[in-house]
């Protein structure tokens, strides 16, 4: 962004303007609704920070990795191939367990924390029984949701150092899955990752 464009941004009426159109930053017109980058009584510098972040946001879902171009334009083709930086690994497994709602307890976080140590120990023990050793500090609660008369507490277990074949053996074994379910623990999501360079 050159000085003229910056000066134009500073001259905006931050509290009345509804959108900004940037024609000169790229050959393609960009229209950004300001409600995405400002709240009531926002400071101009905060809005500029948020605006810059929005403009420079890279959405990898827009990349056509085969042609190394975006969905929207062929002009961005760079002929760079993707090269793997690592082998595929299991970033994490999200487990969950159910906790009955106590209508007399008004603090959900305090209430759920009473069950955390017990279920963390269960997850660690069951993983160890399947030859997957994980330190307790890699087992963390994420969020919870309400389902009927229960809270559904999600637990993230980071497993990047565990060989992928061991994870596949765990999640494809009916006996392994049953060993978790018998303890009231269920698999919600599994994230496998591989890092690449070249875009």
PDB file of C-alpha atoms in Angstrom:
ATOM      1  CA  UNK A   1       0.000   0.000   0.000  1.00  0.00           C
ATOM      2  CA  UNK A   2       1.530   3.365  -1.018  1.00  0.00           C
ATOM      3  CA  UNK A   3       1.360   6.682   0.895  1.00  0.00           C
ATOM      4  CA  UNK A   4      -1.514   8.017  -1.189  1.00  0.00           C
ATOM      5  CA  UNK A   5      -3.638   4.932  -0.412  1.00  0.00           C
ATOM      6  CA  UNK A   6      -2.783   5.185   3.289  1.00  0.00           C
ATOM      7  CA  UNK A   7      -3.748   8.872   3.312  1.00  0.00           C
ATOM      8  CA  UNK A   8      -7.068   8.005   1.679  1.00  0.00           C
ATOM      9  CA  UNK A   9      -7.761   5.423   4.408  1.00  0.00           C
ATOM     10  CA  UNK A  10      -6.972   7.912   7.163  1.00  0.00           C
ATOM     11  CA  UNK A  11      -9.444  10.392   5.680  1.00  0.00           C
ATOM     12  CA  UNK A  12     -12.364   7.975   6.008  1.00  0.00           C
ATOM     13  CA  UNK A  13     -15.199   8.873   8.288  1.00  0.00           C
ATOM     14  CA  UNK A  14     -14.853   5.750  10.435  1.00  0.00           C
ATOM     15  CA  UNK A  15     -18.231   5.985  12.132  1.00  0.00           C
ATOM     16  CA  UNK A  16     -20.560   6.721   9.199  1.00  0.00           C
ATOM     17  CA  UNK A  17     -19.086   4.975   6.171  1.00  0.00           C
ATOM     18  CA  UNK A  18     -20.563   1.531   5.506  1.00  0.00           C
ATOM     19  CA  UNK A  19     -17.984   0.033   3.127  1.00  0.00           C
ATOM     20  CA  UNK A  20     -14.646   0.687   1.538  1.00  0.00           C
ATOM     21  CA  UNK A  21     -13.791   0.001  -2.102  1.00  0.00           C
ATOM     22  CA  UNK A  22     -10.128  -0.443  -2.981  1.00  0.00           C
ATOM     23  CA  UNK A  23      -9.537  -0.282  -6.726  1.00  0.00           C
ATOM     24  CA  UNK A  24      -5.876   0.595  -6.858  1.00  0.00           C
ATOM     25  CA  UNK A  25      -4.376  -1.989  -4.538  1.00  0.00           C
ATOM     26  CA  UNK A  26      -4.917  -4.776  -7.054  1.00  0.00           C
ATOM     27  CA  UNK A  27      -6.312  -5.004 -10.590  1.00  0.00           C
ATOM     28  CA  UNK A  28      -9.498  -6.405  -9.047  1.00  0.00           C
ATOM     29  CA  UNK A  29     -11.930  -4.214  -7.149  1.00  0.00           C
ATOM     30  CA  UNK A  30     -12.228  -5.123  -3.466  1.00  0.00           C
ATOM     31  CA  UNK A  31     -15.294  -4.098  -1.473  1.00  0.00           C
ATOM     32  CA  UNK A  32     -15.157  -4.668   2.263  1.00  0.00           C
ATOM     33  CA  UNK A  33     -18.184  -4.004   4.490  1.00  0.00           C
ATOM     34  CA  UNK A  34     -16.850  -2.038   7.429  1.00  0.00           C
ATOM     35  CA  UNK A  35     -19.068  -3.914   9.866  1.00  0.00           C
ATOM     36  CA  UNK A  36     -16.518  -6.755   9.488  1.00  0.00           C
ATOM     37  CA  UNK A  37     -13.702  -4.625  10.874  1.00  0.00           C
ATOM     38  CA  UNK A  38     -15.322  -2.166  13.281  1.00  0.00           C
ATOM     39  CA  UNK A  39     -17.578  -2.031  16.275  1.00  0.00           C
ATOM     40  CA  UNK A  40     -19.246   0.918  17.934  1.00  0.00           C
ATOM     41  CA  UNK A  41     -16.781   3.633  18.960  1.00  0.00           C
ATOM     42  CA  UNK A  42     -13.820   1.762  17.479  1.00  0.00           C
ATOM     43  CA  UNK A  43     -10.540   3.667  17.344  1.00  0.00           C
ATOM     44  CA  UNK A  44      -9.392   4.453  13.781  1.00  0.00           C
ATOM     45  CA  UNK A  45      -6.077   2.640  14.312  1.00  0.00           C
ATOM     46  CA  UNK A  46      -7.923  -0.493  15.477  1.00  0.00           C
ATOM     47  CA  UNK A  47     -10.117  -0.396  12.411  1.00  0.00           C
ATOM     48  CA  UNK A  48      -7.104   0.031  10.126  1.00  0.00           C
ATOM     49  CA  UNK A  49      -5.437  -2.939  11.790  1.00  0.00           C
ATOM     50  CA  UNK A  50      -8.558  -5.085  11.288  1.00  0.00           C
ATOM     51  CA  UNK A  51      -8.957  -3.839   7.726  1.00  0.00           C
ATOM     52  CA  UNK A  52      -5.354  -4.699   6.867  1.00  0.00           C
ATOM     53  CA  UNK A  53      -5.824  -8.154   8.348  1.00  0.00           C
ATOM     54  CA  UNK A  54      -8.974  -8.666   6.241  1.00  0.00           C
ATOM     55  CA  UNK A  55      -7.322  -7.470   3.012  1.00  0.00           C
ATOM     56  CA  UNK A  56      -4.309  -9.722   3.517  1.00  0.00           C
ATOM     57  CA  UNK A  57      -6.276 -12.771   4.604  1.00  0.00           C
ATOM     58  CA  UNK A  58      -5.336 -15.856   2.574  1.00  0.00           C
ATOM     59  CA  UNK A  59      -8.122 -18.370   2.255  1.00  0.00           C
ATOM     60  CA  UNK A  60      -6.530 -21.663   1.247  1.00  0.00           C
ATOM     61  CA  UNK A  61      -9.897 -22.968   0.081  1.00  0.00           C
ATOM     62  CA  UNK A  62      -9.548 -20.574  -2.881  1.00  0.00           C
ATOM     63  CA  UNK A  63      -6.352 -22.207  -4.104  1.00  0.00           C
ATOM     64  CA  UNK A  64      -6.398 -24.684  -6.965  1.00  0.00           C
ATOM     65  CA  UNK A  65      -3.338 -26.707  -5.985  1.00  0.00           C
ATOM     66  CA  UNK A  66      -3.191 -28.557  -9.285  1.00  0.00           C
ATOM     67  CA  UNK A  67      -2.945 -25.386 -11.369  1.00  0.00           C
ATOM     68  CA  UNK A  68      -1.413 -23.282  -8.580  1.00  0.00           C
ATOM     69  CA  UNK A  69      -4.022 -20.595  -9.248  1.00  0.00           C
ATOM     70  CA  UNK A  70      -7.061 -19.305  -7.433  1.00  0.00           C
ATOM     71  CA  UNK A  71     -10.622 -20.109  -8.400  1.00  0.00           C
ATOM     72  CA  UNK A  72     -11.137 -16.497  -9.383  1.00  0.00           C
ATOM     73  CA  UNK A  73      -8.274 -15.700 -11.717  1.00  0.00           C
ATOM     74  CA  UNK A  74      -5.764 -17.431 -13.931  1.00  0.00           C
ATOM     75  CA  UNK A  75      -3.405 -14.466 -13.546  1.00  0.00           C
ATOM     76  CA  UNK A  76      -2.191 -15.737 -10.176  1.00  0.00           C
ATOM     77  CA  UNK A  77      -0.661 -18.896 -11.664  1.00  0.00           C
ATOM     78  CA  UNK A  78       2.911 -19.195 -10.414  1.00  0.00           C
ATOM     79  CA  UNK A  79       3.790 -22.754 -11.541  1.00  0.00           C
ATOM     80  CA  UNK A  80       5.077 -23.607  -8.068  1.00  0.00           C
ATOM     81  CA  UNK A  81       4.626 -27.237  -7.099  1.00  0.00           C
ATOM     82  CA  UNK A  82       3.706 -28.284  -3.588  1.00  0.00           C
ATOM     83  CA  UNK A  83       6.505 -30.199  -1.887  1.00  0.00           C
ATOM     84  CA  UNK A  84       5.895 -32.056   1.384  1.00  0.00           C
ATOM     85  CA  UNK A  85       7.862 -30.766   4.368  1.00  0.00           C
ATOM     86  CA  UNK A  86       6.831 -33.633   6.621  1.00  0.00           C
ATOM     87  CA  UNK A  87       5.165 -36.997   6.648  1.00  0.00           C
ATOM     88  CA  UNK A  88       1.468 -37.116   7.470  1.00  0.00           C
ATOM     89  CA  UNK A  89       0.820 -37.017  11.218  1.00  0.00           C
ATOM     90  CA  UNK A  90      -2.135 -37.018  13.581  1.00  0.00           C
ATOM     91  CA  UNK A  91      -2.403 -33.469  14.860  1.00  0.00           C
ATOM     92  CA  UNK A  92      -5.021 -34.341  17.441  1.00  0.00           C
ATOM     93  CA  UNK A  93      -8.016 -36.458  18.354  1.00  0.00           C
ATOM     94  CA  UNK A  94     -11.088 -34.794  19.860  1.00  0.00           C
ATOM     95  CA  UNK A  95     -12.859 -36.999  22.390  1.00  0.00           C
ATOM     96  CA  UNK A  96     -16.007 -36.163  24.327  1.00  0.00           C
ATOM     97  CA  UNK A  97     -17.900 -37.394  27.348  1.00  0.00           C
ATOM     98  CA  UNK A  98     -21.336 -36.602  28.738  1.00  0.00           C
ATOM     99  CA  UNK A  99     -21.996 -35.025  32.140  1.00  0.00           C
ATOM    100  CA  UNK A 100     -25.534 -34.808  33.561  1.00  0.00           C
ATOM    101  CA  UNK A 101     -26.688 -31.219  34.074  1.00  0.00           C
ATOM    102  CA  UNK A 102     -27.125 -30.171  37.687  1.00  0.00           C
ATOM    103  CA  UNK A 103     -29.977 -27.620  37.711  1.00  0.00           C
ATOM    104  CA  UNK A 104     -28.802 -26.318  41.116  1.00  0.00           C
ATOM    105  CA  UNK A 105     -25.301 -25.495  39.860  1.00  0.00           C
ATOM    106  CA  UNK A 106     -25.164 -22.108  38.142  1.00  0.00           C
ATOM    107  CA  UNK A 107     -21.464 -22.140  37.186  1.00  0.00           C
ATOM    108  CA  UNK A 108     -21.039 -24.566  34.302  1.00  0.00           C
ATOM    109  CA  UNK A 109     -17.229 -24.296  34.115  1.00  0.00           C
ATOM    110  CA  UNK A 110     -16.738 -25.030  37.808  1.00  0.00           C
ATOM    111  CA  UNK A 111     -19.190 -27.902  37.581  1.00  0.00           C
ATOM    112  CA  UNK A 112     -17.505 -29.477  34.526  1.00  0.00           C
ATOM    113  CA  UNK A 113     -14.014 -29.034  35.993  1.00  0.00           C
ATOM    114  CA  UNK A 114     -14.955 -31.533  38.732  1.00  0.00           C
ATOM    115  CA  UNK A 115     -15.101 -34.276  36.070  1.00  0.00           C
ATOM    116  CA  UNK A 116     -11.995 -33.241  34.124  1.00  0.00           C
ATOM    117  CA  UNK A 117      -9.263 -35.024  36.114  1.00  0.00           C
ATOM    118  CA  UNK A 118     -11.201 -38.293  36.149  1.00  0.00           C
ATOM    119  CA  UNK A 119     -11.785 -38.315  32.385  1.00  0.00           C
ATOM    120  CA  UNK A 120      -8.259 -37.100  31.571  1.00  0.00           C
ATOM    121  CA  UNK A 121      -6.872 -40.053  33.554  1.00  0.00           C
ATOM    122  CA  UNK A 122      -9.257 -42.440  31.783  1.00  0.00           C
ATOM    123  CA  UNK A 123      -8.205 -41.217  28.342  1.00  0.00           C
ATOM    124  CA  UNK A 124      -4.498 -41.463  29.236  1.00  0.00           C
ATOM    125  CA  UNK A 125      -4.945 -44.969  30.687  1.00  0.00           C
ATOM    126  CA  UNK A 126      -6.943 -46.276  27.713  1.00  0.00           C
ATOM    127  CA  UNK A 127      -4.471 -44.824  25.207  1.00  0.00           C
ATOM    128  CA  UNK A 128      -1.610 -46.482  27.114  1.00  0.00           C
ATOM    129  CA  UNK A 129      -3.453 -49.812  26.995  1.00  0.00           C
ATOM    130  CA  UNK A 130      -3.254 -49.474  23.185  1.00  0.00           C
ATOM    131  CA  UNK A 131       0.481 -48.620  23.271  1.00  0.00           C
ATOM    132  CA  UNK A 132      -0.062 -44.895  22.732  1.00  0.00           C
ATOM    133  CA  UNK A 133       1.803 -43.029  25.447  1.00  0.00           C
ATOM    134  CA  UNK A 134       0.805 -39.412  25.900  1.00  0.00           C
ATOM    135  CA  UNK A 135       1.690 -36.903  28.596  1.00  0.00           C
ATOM    136  CA  UNK A 136      -1.237 -35.415  30.530  1.00  0.00           C
ATOM    137  CA  UNK A 137      -0.272 -31.904  29.420  1.00  0.00           C
ATOM    138  CA  UNK A 138      -1.260 -32.889  25.851  1.00  0.00           C
ATOM    139  CA  UNK A 139      -4.813 -33.641  27.015  1.00  0.00           C
ATOM    140  CA  UNK A 140      -6.863 -30.438  27.303  1.00  0.00           C
ATOM    141  CA  UNK A 141     -10.549 -29.507  27.460  1.00  0.00           C
ATOM    142  CA  UNK A 142     -11.722 -27.422  24.519  1.00  0.00           C
ATOM    143  CA  UNK A 143     -15.384 -26.461  24.782  1.00  0.00           C
ATOM    144  CA  UNK A 144     -18.695 -27.886  25.898  1.00  0.00           C
ATOM    145  CA  UNK A 145     -22.221 -27.889  24.534  1.00  0.00           C
ATOM    146  CA  UNK A 146     -25.628 -28.732  25.926  1.00  0.00           C
ATOM    147  CA  UNK A 147     -27.452 -31.810  24.643  1.00  0.00           C
ATOM    148  CA  UNK A 148     -30.777 -32.459  26.296  1.00  0.00           C
ATOM    149  CA  UNK A 149     -30.151 -33.102  29.987  1.00  0.00           C
ATOM    150  CA  UNK A 150     -26.366 -33.393  29.528  1.00  0.00           C
ATOM    151  CA  UNK A 151     -23.276 -31.302  28.902  1.00  0.00           C
ATOM    152  CA  UNK A 152     -21.071 -32.661  26.151  1.00  0.00           C
ATOM    153  CA  UNK A 153     -17.456 -31.900  27.161  1.00  0.00           C
ATOM    154  CA  UNK A 154     -14.853 -32.062  24.367  1.00  0.00           C
ATOM    155  CA  UNK A 155     -11.246 -33.023  25.110  1.00  0.00           C
ATOM    156  CA  UNK A 156      -8.387 -32.476  22.654  1.00  0.00           C
ATOM    157  CA  UNK A 157      -5.481 -34.927  22.741  1.00  0.00           C
ATOM    158  CA  UNK A 158      -2.415 -33.780  20.781  1.00  0.00           C
ATOM    159  CA  UNK A 159      -0.679 -36.753  19.140  1.00  0.00           C
ATOM    160  CA  UNK A 160       1.800 -35.348  16.564  1.00  0.00           C
ATOM    161  CA  UNK A 161       4.672 -37.545  17.782  1.00  0.00           C
ATOM    162  CA  UNK A 162       2.696 -40.806  17.588  1.00  0.00           C
ATOM    163  CA  UNK A 163       3.223 -42.802  14.353  1.00  0.00           C
ATOM    164  CA  UNK A 164       0.233 -42.544  12.009  1.00  0.00           C
ATOM    165  CA  UNK A 165      -0.004 -46.334  11.720  1.00  0.00           C
ATOM    166  CA  UNK A 166      -0.553 -46.579  15.480  1.00  0.00           C
ATOM    167  CA  UNK A 167      -3.409 -44.063  15.235  1.00  0.00           C
ATOM    168  CA  UNK A 168      -4.935 -45.936  12.286  1.00  0.00           C
ATOM    169  CA  UNK A 169      -4.694 -49.186  14.264  1.00  0.00           C
ATOM    170  CA  UNK A 170      -6.505 -47.535  17.162  1.00  0.00           C
ATOM    171  CA  UNK A 171      -9.370 -45.972  15.201  1.00  0.00           C
ATOM    172  CA  UNK A 172     -10.001 -48.958  12.939  1.00  0.00           C
ATOM    173  CA  UNK A 173     -10.216 -51.502  15.752  1.00  0.00           C
ATOM    174  CA  UNK A 174     -13.720 -52.180  17.035  1.00  0.00           C
ATOM    175  CA  UNK A 175     -12.232 -53.454  20.288  1.00  0.00           C
ATOM    176  CA  UNK A 176     -10.243 -50.238  20.774  1.00  0.00           C
ATOM    177  CA  UNK A 177     -13.271 -48.026  20.150  1.00  0.00           C
ATOM    178  CA  UNK A 178     -15.318 -50.164  22.547  1.00  0.00           C
ATOM    179  CA  UNK A 179     -12.668 -49.734  25.270  1.00  0.00           C
ATOM    180  CA  UNK A 180     -13.289 -45.965  25.168  1.00  0.00           C
ATOM    181  CA  UNK A 181     -17.065 -46.232  24.847  1.00  0.00           C
ATOM    182  CA  UNK A 182     -17.276 -48.612  27.810  1.00  0.00           C
ATOM    183  CA  UNK A 183     -15.755 -45.810  29.917  1.00  0.00           C
ATOM    184  CA  UNK A 184     -18.196 -43.217  28.546  1.00  0.00           C
ATOM    185  CA  UNK A 185     -15.630 -41.621  26.206  1.00  0.00           C
ATOM    186  CA  UNK A 186     -16.291 -41.195  22.482  1.00  0.00           C
ATOM    187  CA  UNK A 187     -14.260 -40.032  19.471  1.00  0.00           C
ATOM    188  CA  UNK A 188     -15.682 -36.892  17.870  1.00  0.00           C
ATOM    189  CA  UNK A 189     -13.007 -35.811  15.343  1.00  0.00           C
ATOM    190  CA  UNK A 190      -9.553 -36.846  14.183  1.00  0.00           C
ATOM    191  CA  UNK A 191      -7.216 -34.374  12.453  1.00  0.00           C
ATOM    192  CA  UNK A 192      -4.456 -35.629  10.183  1.00  0.00           C
ATOM    193  CA  UNK A 193      -2.009 -33.046   8.838  1.00  0.00           C
ATOM    194  CA  UNK A 194       0.852 -32.791   6.375  1.00  0.00           C
ATOM    195  CA  UNK A 195       2.904 -29.651   5.859  1.00  0.00           C
ATOM    196  CA  UNK A 196       3.750 -28.457   2.340  1.00  0.00           C
ATOM    197  CA  UNK A 197       5.750 -25.643   0.783  1.00  0.00           C
ATOM    198  CA  UNK A 198       5.484 -24.104  -2.673  1.00  0.00           C
ATOM    199  CA  UNK A 199       2.331 -21.966  -2.902  1.00  0.00           C
TER     200      UNK A 199
END
